[in-house]
GROMACS .gro file of C-alpha atoms in nm:
model
  407
    1MET     CA    1   0.690   1.416  -0.793
    2ARG     CA    2   0.654   1.678  -1.066
    3LEU     CA    3   0.514   2.010  -0.954
    4PRO     CA    4   0.192   2.007  -1.167
    5LEU     CA    5   0.107   1.654  -1.052
    6PHE     CA    6   0.187   1.740  -0.690
    7ILE     CA    7  -0.041   2.046  -0.691
    8ALA     CA    8  -0.317   1.853  -0.877
    9ASN     CA    9  -0.301   1.576  -0.616
   10ARG     CA   10  -0.337   1.834  -0.336
   11TYR     CA   11  -0.637   1.989  -0.512
   12LEU     CA   12  -0.800   1.646  -0.544
   13LEU     CA   13  -0.762   1.552  -0.177
   14ALA     CA   14  -0.797   1.894  -0.011
   15LYS     CA   15  -1.128   2.053   0.078
   16LYS     CA   16  -1.252   2.320  -0.161
   17SER     CA   17  -1.394   2.656  -0.060
   18HIS     CA   18  -1.732   2.546  -0.195
   19ASN     CA   19  -1.866   2.211  -0.080
   20LEU     CA   20  -2.052   2.169  -0.412
   21ILE     CA   21  -1.720   2.123  -0.591
   22ASN     CA   22  -1.633   1.834  -0.356
   23ILE     CA   23  -1.970   1.673  -0.424
   24ILE     CA   24  -1.935   1.705  -0.803
   25THR     CA   25  -1.580   1.566  -0.786
   26TRP     CA   26  -1.692   1.257  -0.599
   27ILE     CA   27  -1.988   1.216  -0.834
   28SER     CA   28  -1.738   1.227  -1.122
   29ILE     CA   29  -1.525   0.957  -0.959
   30LEU     CA   30  -1.836   0.748  -0.893
   31GLY     CA   31  -1.953   0.781  -1.254
   32ILE     CA   32  -1.617   0.666  -1.392
   33SER     CA   33  -1.614   0.381  -1.138
   34VAL     CA   34  -1.955   0.256  -1.246
   35GLY     CA   35  -1.856   0.270  -1.613
   36SER     CA   36  -1.529   0.081  -1.564
   37PHE     CA   37  -1.700  -0.170  -1.333
   38ALA     CA   38  -1.966  -0.241  -1.596
   39LEU     CA   39  -1.705  -0.279  -1.871
   40ILE     CA   40  -1.492  -0.537  -1.688
   41VAL     CA   41  -1.793  -0.739  -1.569
   42VAL     CA   42  -1.968  -0.747  -1.908
   43LEU     CA   43  -1.653  -0.826  -2.108
   44SER     CA   44  -1.565  -1.104  -1.862
   45ALA     CA   45  -1.918  -1.244  -1.901
   46PHE     CA   46  -1.874  -1.254  -2.279
   47ASN     CA   47  -1.537  -1.426  -2.232
   48GLY     CA   48  -1.703  -1.687  -2.012
   49LEU     CA   49  -1.981  -1.756  -2.261
   50GLU     CA   50  -1.729  -1.785  -2.543
   51LYS     CA   51  -1.526  -2.034  -2.340
   52VAL     CA   52  -1.832  -2.249  -2.265
   53ILE     CA   53  -1.955  -2.248  -2.626
   54SER     CA   54  -1.605  -2.319  -2.756
   55SER     CA   55  -1.555  -2.609  -2.517
   56MET     CA   56  -1.885  -2.762  -2.632
   57ASN     CA   57  -1.807  -2.722  -3.003
   58ASN     CA   58  -1.444  -2.823  -2.976
   59ARG     CA   59  -1.525  -3.167  -2.839
   60LEU     CA   60  -1.648  -3.268  -3.183
   61THR     CA   61  -1.416  -3.039  -3.378
   62PRO     CA   62  -1.066  -3.167  -3.465
   63ASP     CA   63  -0.762  -2.970  -3.358
   64LEU     CA   64  -0.664  -2.935  -3.724
   65GLN     CA   65  -0.861  -3.006  -4.040
   66ILE     CA   66  -0.700  -3.059  -4.381
   67SER     CA   67  -0.901  -3.010  -4.701
   68ALA     CA   68  -0.818  -2.985  -5.071
   69VAL     CA   69  -0.779  -2.640  -5.227
   70LYS     CA   70  -0.935  -2.763  -5.551
   71GLY     CA   71  -1.205  -3.024  -5.573
   72LYS     CA   72  -1.423  -3.186  -5.314
   73THR     CA   73  -1.215  -3.487  -5.217
   74ILE     CA   74  -0.863  -3.588  -5.115
   75ASP     CA   75  -0.685  -3.882  -5.281
   76LEU     CA   76  -0.587  -4.100  -4.988
   77THR     CA   77  -0.340  -4.314  -5.186
   78ALA     CA   78  -0.101  -4.019  -5.228
   79PHE     CA   79  -0.163  -3.852  -4.892
   80PRO     CA   80   0.137  -3.843  -4.650
   81PHE     CA   81  -0.029  -4.006  -4.348
   82GLY     CA   82   0.300  -4.147  -4.218
   83GLN     CA   83   0.478  -3.811  -4.214
   84LEU     CA   84   0.189  -3.643  -4.034
   85LYS     CA   85   0.176  -3.915  -3.769
   86ASP     CA   86   0.548  -3.866  -3.705
   87ILE     CA   87   0.494  -3.501  -3.602
   88GLN     CA   88   0.552  -3.463  -3.228
   89GLY     CA   89   0.224  -3.424  -3.041
   90VAL     CA   90  -0.003  -3.563  -3.314
   91ASP     CA   91  -0.204  -3.853  -3.171
   92TYR     CA   92  -0.444  -3.934  -3.455
   93VAL     CA   93  -0.465  -3.863  -3.829
   94ILE     CA   94  -0.812  -3.967  -3.943
   95PRO     CA   95  -0.972  -3.934  -4.290
   96THR     CA   96  -1.339  -3.831  -4.286
   97ILE     CA   97  -1.622  -3.796  -4.536
   98THR     CA   98  -1.896  -3.537  -4.496
   99GLU     CA   99  -2.203  -3.532  -4.722
  100ASP     CA  100  -2.556  -3.395  -4.719
  101ALA     CA  101  -2.807  -3.668  -4.643
  102LEU     CA  102  -3.170  -3.751  -4.577
  103PHE     CA  103  -3.251  -3.950  -4.264
  104ARG     CA  104  -3.563  -4.157  -4.209
  105ALA     CA  105  -3.690  -4.332  -3.896
  106ASN     CA  106  -4.029  -4.401  -3.736
  107ASP     CA  107  -4.215  -4.258  -4.038
  108LYS     CA  108  -4.029  -3.930  -3.992
  109GLN     CA  109  -3.756  -3.773  -4.199
  110HIS     CA  110  -3.492  -3.505  -4.151
  111ILE     CA  111  -3.230  -3.342  -4.375
  112GLY     CA  112  -2.881  -3.298  -4.234
  113GLN     CA  113  -2.525  -3.418  -4.283
  114VAL     CA  114  -2.371  -3.760  -4.247
  115LYS     CA  115  -2.008  -3.782  -4.143
  116GLY     CA  116  -1.802  -4.094  -4.194
  117VAL     CA  117  -1.517  -4.129  -3.944
  118GLY     CA  118  -1.257  -4.394  -3.876
  119VAL     CA  119  -1.274  -4.631  -3.580
  120GLU     CA  120  -0.994  -4.425  -3.421
  121TYR     CA  121  -1.268  -4.180  -3.322
  122GLN     CA  122  -1.373  -4.431  -3.057
  123LYS     CA  123  -1.033  -4.390  -2.889
  124ILE     CA  124  -1.055  -4.012  -2.853
  125GLY     CA  125  -1.147  -3.937  -2.493
  126ARG     CA  126  -1.332  -3.611  -2.548
  127MET     CA  127  -1.567  -3.780  -2.795
  128ASN     CA  128  -1.695  -4.016  -2.529
  129GLU     CA  129  -1.769  -3.719  -2.301
  130ILE     CA  130  -2.052  -3.604  -2.529
  131MET     CA  131  -2.217  -3.944  -2.571
  132HIS     CA  132  -2.550  -4.050  -2.424
  133GLY     CA  133  -2.709  -4.390  -2.436
  134GLY     CA  134  -2.474  -4.604  -2.232
  135ASN     CA  135  -2.248  -4.733  -2.512
  136GLY     CA  136  -2.014  -4.438  -2.565
  137LEU     CA  137  -1.901  -4.367  -2.918
  138GLN     CA  138  -1.947  -4.705  -3.083
  139LEU     CA  139  -1.937  -4.710  -3.463
  140SER     CA  140  -1.872  -5.079  -3.510
  141ASP     CA  141  -1.836  -5.395  -3.305
  142GLY     CA  142  -1.652  -5.586  -3.576
  143GLU     CA  143  -1.969  -5.743  -3.714
  144TYR     CA  144  -2.226  -5.461  -3.726
  145ASN     CA  145  -2.204  -5.092  -3.804
  146PHE     CA  146  -2.380  -4.825  -3.599
  147ALA     CA  147  -2.498  -4.467  -3.650
  148VAL     CA  148  -2.451  -4.201  -3.381
  149PRO     CA  149  -2.691  -3.910  -3.445
  150GLY     CA  150  -2.690  -3.575  -3.271
  151ALA     CA  151  -2.948  -3.527  -2.999
  152GLY     CA  152  -3.142  -3.288  -3.222
  153VAL     CA  153  -3.155  -3.533  -3.513
  154ALA     CA  154  -3.265  -3.811  -3.277
  155TRP     CA  155  -3.544  -3.587  -3.144
  156TYR     CA  156  -3.669  -3.498  -3.492
  157LEU     CA  157  -3.672  -3.865  -3.593
  158GLY     CA  158  -3.815  -3.994  -3.265
  159ILE     CA  159  -3.513  -4.214  -3.197
  160ASN     CA  160  -3.455  -4.351  -2.847
  161ALA     CA  161  -3.091  -4.452  -2.803
  162TYR     CA  162  -3.190  -4.687  -2.517
  163ASN     CA  163  -3.410  -4.887  -2.754
  164PRO     CA  164  -3.200  -5.181  -2.882
  165TYR     CA  165  -3.409  -5.192  -3.201
  166ALA     CA  166  -3.370  -4.820  -3.291
  167MET     CA  167  -3.260  -4.776  -3.651
  168VAL     CA  168  -3.212  -4.498  -3.905
  169ARG     CA  169  -3.205  -4.518  -4.284
  170VAL     CA  170  -2.953  -4.290  -4.452
  171TYR     CA  171  -3.002  -4.158  -4.807
  172VAL     CA  172  -2.712  -3.998  -4.997
  173PRO     CA  173  -2.710  -3.872  -5.359
  174LYS     CA  174  -2.592  -4.115  -5.623
  175ARG     CA  175  -2.285  -4.019  -5.819
  176GLY     CA  176  -2.310  -3.961  -6.193
  177ASN     CA  177  -2.633  -3.911  -6.387
  178ALA     CA  178  -2.884  -4.034  -6.131
  179SER     CA  179  -3.250  -4.050  -6.224
  180LEU     CA  180  -3.471  -3.789  -6.061
  181MET     CA  181  -3.791  -3.984  -6.119
  182SER     CA  182  -3.782  -4.176  -5.792
  183LEU     CA  183  -3.613  -4.165  -5.454
  184GLU     CA  184  -3.462  -4.511  -5.503
  185ASN     CA  185  -3.299  -4.420  -5.834
  186SER     CA  186  -3.168  -4.083  -5.713
  187PHE     CA  187  -3.015  -4.197  -5.383
  188ASN     CA  188  -2.813  -4.477  -5.235
  189SER     CA  189  -2.943  -4.583  -4.897
  190ASP     CA  190  -2.876  -4.824  -4.614
  191VAL     CA  191  -2.992  -4.885  -4.257
  192LEU     CA  192  -2.785  -4.856  -3.940
  193THR     CA  193  -2.865  -4.939  -3.579
  194VAL     CA  194  -2.856  -4.656  -3.326
  195ARG     CA  195  -2.706  -4.731  -2.985
  196SER     CA  196  -2.609  -4.385  -2.865
  197VAL     CA  197  -2.644  -4.016  -2.945
  198PHE     CA  198  -2.410  -3.721  -2.894
  199SER     CA  199  -2.490  -3.378  -2.756
  200THR     CA  200  -2.269  -3.073  -2.803
  201GLU     CA  201  -2.390  -2.750  -2.961
  202GLN     CA  202  -2.740  -2.705  -3.100
  203GLU     CA  203  -2.643  -2.650  -3.464
  204GLN     CA  204  -2.432  -2.967  -3.476
  205ASP     CA  205  -2.685  -3.166  -3.274
  206GLU     CA  206  -2.962  -3.086  -3.522
  207LYS     CA  207  -2.784  -3.179  -3.844
  208LEU     CA  208  -2.503  -3.431  -3.792
  209VAL     CA  209  -2.497  -3.810  -3.782
  210LEU     CA  210  -2.169  -4.001  -3.732
  211VAL     CA  211  -2.123  -4.328  -3.921
  212PRO     CA  212  -1.828  -4.560  -3.997
  213PHE     CA  213  -1.594  -4.429  -4.267
  214ASP     CA  214  -1.579  -4.751  -4.471
  215TRP     CA  215  -1.959  -4.788  -4.467
  216LEU     CA  216  -2.016  -4.433  -4.597
  217SER     CA  217  -1.733  -4.462  -4.849
  218GLU     CA  218  -1.903  -4.766  -5.001
  219LEU     CA  219  -2.245  -4.600  -4.994
  220LEU     CA  220  -2.112  -4.292  -5.175
  221GLU     CA  221  -1.906  -4.506  -5.413
  222TYR     CA  222  -1.587  -4.334  -5.302
  223GLU     CA  223  -1.269  -4.533  -5.355
  224ASN     CA  224  -0.966  -4.422  -5.158
  225LYS     CA  225  -1.110  -4.074  -5.121
  226ALA     CA  226  -1.208  -3.850  -4.830
  227SER     CA  227  -1.359  -3.507  -4.783
  228ASN     CA  228  -1.111  -3.406  -4.513
  229VAL     CA  229  -0.830  -3.538  -4.299
  230GLU     CA  230  -0.855  -3.454  -3.929
  231LEU     CA  231  -0.568  -3.430  -3.682
  232PHE     CA  232  -0.604  -3.469  -3.307
  233THR     CA  233  -0.313  -3.360  -3.091
  234ALA     CA  234  -0.200  -3.429  -2.737
  235PRO     CA  235  -0.331  -3.193  -2.465
  236ASN     CA  236  -0.163  -2.853  -2.424
  237MET     CA  237   0.015  -2.872  -2.758
  238ASP     CA  238   0.108  -2.555  -2.946
  239ILE     CA  239  -0.145  -2.589  -3.229
  240ASN     CA  240   0.011  -2.311  -3.436
  241LYS     CA  241   0.348  -2.486  -3.427
  242VAL     CA  242   0.190  -2.817  -3.533
  243LYS     CA  243  -0.002  -2.636  -3.807
  244LYS     CA  244   0.322  -2.495  -3.953
  245GLU     CA  245   0.477  -2.841  -3.961
  246VAL     CA  246   0.167  -2.985  -4.128
  247ASN     CA  247   0.170  -2.710  -4.392
  248ALA     CA  248   0.536  -2.779  -4.465
  249ILE     CA  249   0.456  -3.146  -4.531
  250ILE     CA  250   0.134  -3.129  -4.736
  251GLY     CA  251   0.222  -2.829  -4.953
  252GLU     CA  252   0.008  -2.567  -5.124
  253ASN     CA  253  -0.257  -2.802  -5.262
  254PHE     CA  254  -0.421  -2.831  -4.920
  255THR     CA  255  -0.551  -2.590  -4.656
  256VAL     CA  256  -0.512  -2.644  -4.282
  257LYS     CA  257  -0.757  -2.491  -4.035
  258ASN     CA  258  -0.748  -2.485  -3.658
  259GLN     CA  259  -1.063  -2.502  -3.445
  260GLN     CA  260  -1.135  -2.130  -3.459
  261GLU     CA  261  -1.088  -2.119  -3.836
  262GLN     CA  262  -1.323  -2.415  -3.879
  263GLN     CA  263  -1.591  -2.223  -3.687
  264GLU     CA  264  -1.499  -1.878  -3.812
  265THR     CA  265  -1.857  -1.752  -3.839
  266LEU     CA  266  -1.946  -1.848  -3.483
  267TYR     CA  267  -1.635  -1.684  -3.336
  268ARG     CA  268  -1.684  -1.374  -3.548
  269ILE     CA  269  -2.041  -1.334  -3.421
  270MET     CA  270  -1.940  -1.377  -3.057
  271ARG     CA  271  -1.657  -1.128  -3.086
  272SER     CA  272  -1.870  -0.879  -3.276
  273GLU     CA  273  -2.129  -0.890  -2.998
  274LYS     CA  274  -1.859  -0.841  -2.736
  275TRP     CA  275  -1.706  -0.538  -2.904
  276ALA     CA  276  -2.047  -0.389  -2.981
  277VAL     CA  277  -2.124  -0.395  -2.609
  278TYR     CA  278  -1.778  -0.251  -2.538
  279VAL     CA  279  -1.850   0.044  -2.770
  280ILE     CA  280  -2.191   0.105  -2.609
  281LEU     CA  281  -2.048   0.102  -2.256
  282THR     CA  282  -1.762   0.325  -2.367
  283PHE     CA  283  -2.018   0.582  -2.481
  284ILE     CA  284  -2.176   0.561  -2.135
  285LEU     CA  285  -1.830   0.616  -1.988
  286ILE     CA  286  -1.788   0.922  -2.209
  287LEU     CA  287  -2.119   1.058  -2.078
  288ALA     CA  288  -1.990   1.007  -1.725
  289THR     CA  289  -1.693   1.231  -1.803
  290PHE     CA  290  -1.928   1.530  -1.838
  291ASN     CA  291  -1.923   1.533  -1.458
  292VAL     CA  292  -1.543   1.555  -1.479
  293VAL     CA  293  -1.577   1.853  -1.714
  294GLY     CA  294  -1.809   2.029  -1.469
  295SER     CA  295  -1.592   1.951  -1.170
  296LEU     CA  296  -1.277   2.066  -1.346
  297SER     CA  297  -1.437   2.390  -1.469
  298MET     CA  298  -1.560   2.481  -1.121
  299LEU     CA  299  -1.224   2.394  -0.968
  300MET     CA  300  -1.044   2.623  -1.213
  301ILE     CA  301  -1.268   2.910  -1.105
  302ASP     CA  302  -1.233   2.820  -0.736
  303LYS     CA  303  -0.853   2.817  -0.751
  304ARG     CA  304  -0.806   3.145  -0.937
  305LYS     CA  305  -0.630   3.300  -0.636
  306ASP     CA  306  -0.386   3.011  -0.617
  307THR     CA  307  -0.304   3.036  -0.984
  308GLU     CA  308  -0.250   3.410  -0.957
  309ILE     CA  309   0.002   3.346  -0.681
  310LEU     CA  310   0.175   3.083  -0.897
  311LYS     CA  311   0.192   3.330  -1.185
  312SER     CA  312   0.348   3.592  -0.960
  313MET     CA  313   0.610   3.332  -0.864
  314GLY     CA  314   0.700   3.276  -1.229
  315ALA     CA  315   0.459   3.002  -1.338
  316ASP     CA  316   0.368   3.030  -1.704
  317LYS     CA  317   0.045   2.945  -1.886
  318HIS     CA  318   0.160   2.591  -1.972
  319LEU     CA  319   0.232   2.504  -1.610
  320ILE     CA  320  -0.119   2.614  -1.509
  321GLN     CA  321  -0.265   2.404  -1.791
  322ARG     CA  322  -0.069   2.096  -1.682
  323ILE     CA  323  -0.193   2.133  -1.324
  324PHE     CA  324  -0.558   2.111  -1.427
  325LEU     CA  325  -0.489   1.850  -1.695
  326ASN     CA  326  -0.338   1.632  -1.423
  327GLU     CA  327  -0.636   1.709  -1.199
  328GLY     CA  328  -0.882   1.583  -1.462
  329LEU     CA  329  -0.665   1.276  -1.527
  330LEU     CA  330  -0.643   1.198  -1.154
  331ILE     CA  331  -1.023   1.206  -1.123
  332SER     CA  332  -1.057   0.965  -1.416
  333VAL     CA  333  -0.779   0.734  -1.296
  334ALA     CA  334  -0.914   0.725  -0.940
  335GLY     CA  335  -1.261   0.633  -1.063
  336GLY     CA  336  -1.124   0.382  -1.312
  337ILE     CA  337  -0.906   0.203  -1.056
  338ILE     CA  338  -1.190   0.182  -0.803
  339GLY     CA  339  -1.430   0.044  -1.064
  340LEU     CA  340  -1.176  -0.202  -1.205
  341LEU     CA  341  -1.081  -0.335  -0.862
  342LEU     CA  342  -1.444  -0.388  -0.764
  343GLY     CA  343  -1.518  -0.553  -1.100
  344ILE     CA  344  -1.212  -0.780  -1.081
  345VAL     CA  345  -1.305  -0.890  -0.728
  346LEU     CA  346  -1.663  -0.965  -0.838
  347VAL     CA  347  -1.550  -1.161  -1.144
  348LEU     CA  348  -1.296  -1.364  -0.946
  349LEU     CA  349  -1.557  -1.445  -0.681
  350GLN     CA  350  -1.798  -1.557  -0.954
  351GLN     CA  351  -1.527  -1.776  -1.110
  352LYS     CA  352  -1.448  -1.929  -0.771
  353PHE     CA  353  -1.791  -1.969  -0.611
  354GLY     CA  354  -2.044  -1.914  -0.892
  355PHE     CA  355  -2.294  -1.732  -0.671
  356VAL     CA  356  -2.483  -1.584  -0.970
  357LYS     CA  357  -2.692  -1.880  -1.092
  358PHE     CA  358  -2.893  -1.925  -1.411
  359GLY     CA  359  -3.197  -2.023  -1.209
  360THR     CA  360  -3.384  -2.338  -1.121
  361GLY     CA  361  -3.590  -2.565  -1.341
  362GLY     CA  362  -3.378  -2.525  -1.657
  363ASN     CA  363  -3.152  -2.777  -1.827
  364TYR     CA  364  -2.837  -2.566  -1.844
  365VAL     CA  365  -2.489  -2.671  -1.953
  366VAL     CA  366  -2.342  -2.492  -1.650
  367ASP     CA  367  -2.517  -2.403  -1.324
  368ALA     CA  368  -2.355  -2.062  -1.264
  369TYR     CA  369  -2.314  -1.777  -1.507
  370PRO     CA  370  -1.972  -1.828  -1.672
  371VAL     CA  371  -1.716  -1.548  -1.650
  372LEU     CA  372  -1.351  -1.532  -1.748
  373LEU     CA  373  -1.116  -1.249  -1.653
  374LYS     CA  374  -0.854  -1.159  -1.916
  375LEU     CA  375  -0.560  -0.929  -1.855
  376LYS     CA  376  -0.590  -0.774  -2.201
  377ASP     CA  377  -0.947  -0.663  -2.118
  378VAL     CA  378  -0.827  -0.498  -1.796
  379LEU     CA  379  -0.551  -0.316  -1.985
  380LEU     CA  380  -0.791  -0.215  -2.263
  381ILE     CA  381  -1.043  -0.069  -2.017
  382PHE     CA  382  -0.774   0.118  -1.826
  383ALA     CA  383  -0.635   0.257  -2.154
  384THR     CA  384  -0.989   0.362  -2.253
  385ILE     CA  385  -1.034   0.545  -1.920
  386LEU     CA  386  -0.700   0.722  -1.967
  387ALA     CA  387  -0.792   0.823  -2.322
  388VAL     CA  388  -1.137   0.950  -2.226
  389GLY     CA  389  -1.004   1.130  -1.916
  390CYS     CA  390  -0.714   1.294  -2.101
  391THR     CA  391  -0.938   1.405  -2.388
  392SER     CA  392  -1.208   1.557  -2.167
  393ALA     CA  393  -0.953   1.734  -1.945
  394PHE     CA  394  -0.757   1.865  -2.242
  395PHE     CA  395  -1.056   2.021  -2.419
  396THR     CA  396  -1.195   2.164  -2.094
  397VAL     CA  397  -0.869   2.335  -1.998
  398ARG     CA  398  -0.796   2.455  -2.350
  399HIS     CA  399  -1.145   2.602  -2.385
  400ALA     CA  400  -1.109   2.783  -2.053
  401MET     CA  401  -0.770   2.926  -2.146
  402ARG     CA  402  -0.896   3.039  -2.486
  403LYS     CA  403  -1.190   3.220  -2.327
  404GLU     CA  404  -0.935   3.385  -2.099
  405VAL     CA  405  -1.107   3.269  -1.786
  406LYS     CA  406  -0.923   3.432  -1.503
  407ILE     CA  407  -0.816   3.144  -1.289
   0.00000   0.00000   0.00000
């Protein structure tokens, strides 16, 4: 062990001549512990919320979405469906159409989006997990077509999915120079039966209605065209690797987005909130280091006899500085490790047992508050503690030496 660190460790553990210095030292360690504990718990809570929200959104979001760089639609006759299906890990390649629409039912109306999807959607397991109404995701039975609205749309329109006679009329803008004098001349419309609804995330629930692709293509007067092409991959696939292969096949005329890129705004907001809280708690941690400054200053005065002896034995100014720099760092590291360990234990217990509940009487997606521990957060917090501890100790010791405090 290096001499400065050895002496600093003895100063930390040994009793001081004044009991007040011991008290301030332990208060300093406690302050750093509380700050690091709060950081790991809060960041893990944000990670848990992000995971829950992502899992809800991603059930209805394809693993990869292809759209045209120019124009609104993709020409399906020239699109390389066969090559994309041959990529290892790609289960489904499905063209979709998305368009703004007006929905009417039970003398009520609502503006949202209609999305035409292929019958392959009915085979995707995670789609059926979000369905309510007893029929799963059913878009067609071979003879009749069905609409599957979001729970929010169904609520606005007063639609009961358990009612066998529930229907919704869909209005979409006519192509070309449509007349604006009447609703009938400005829109194409048709009626679909509703047998089930889906429920994921509020924004999607309140605007989206799923319908058969061929039905919507005919209503919009699209011929061999789609708004997007969606790819669904096998579980645990490397999406980035699949994305590179897709890009190599389709070329520069198309863009490919993964799930996070499709919901870029949502993820940006969640991460911005997380890092805003991190900055606020870091400022609190910085305030806690004022105790370290006080403890270190008093210790330097208390150990002036020791340092005089060291000087007489040949110790120079830099060795004395390193001793007290290490002392300040040890206080910060000790507090940081204690706080991190307590926080990690609490987070792991919450992940395992979920003892912190949302409460009773609410319709929550999960019963217990979601948390998720990430190694990079632990490393970031520890690095923050080291940076704050080193900075505070450095300026304290340098200021003392400049003022020629006789230590």
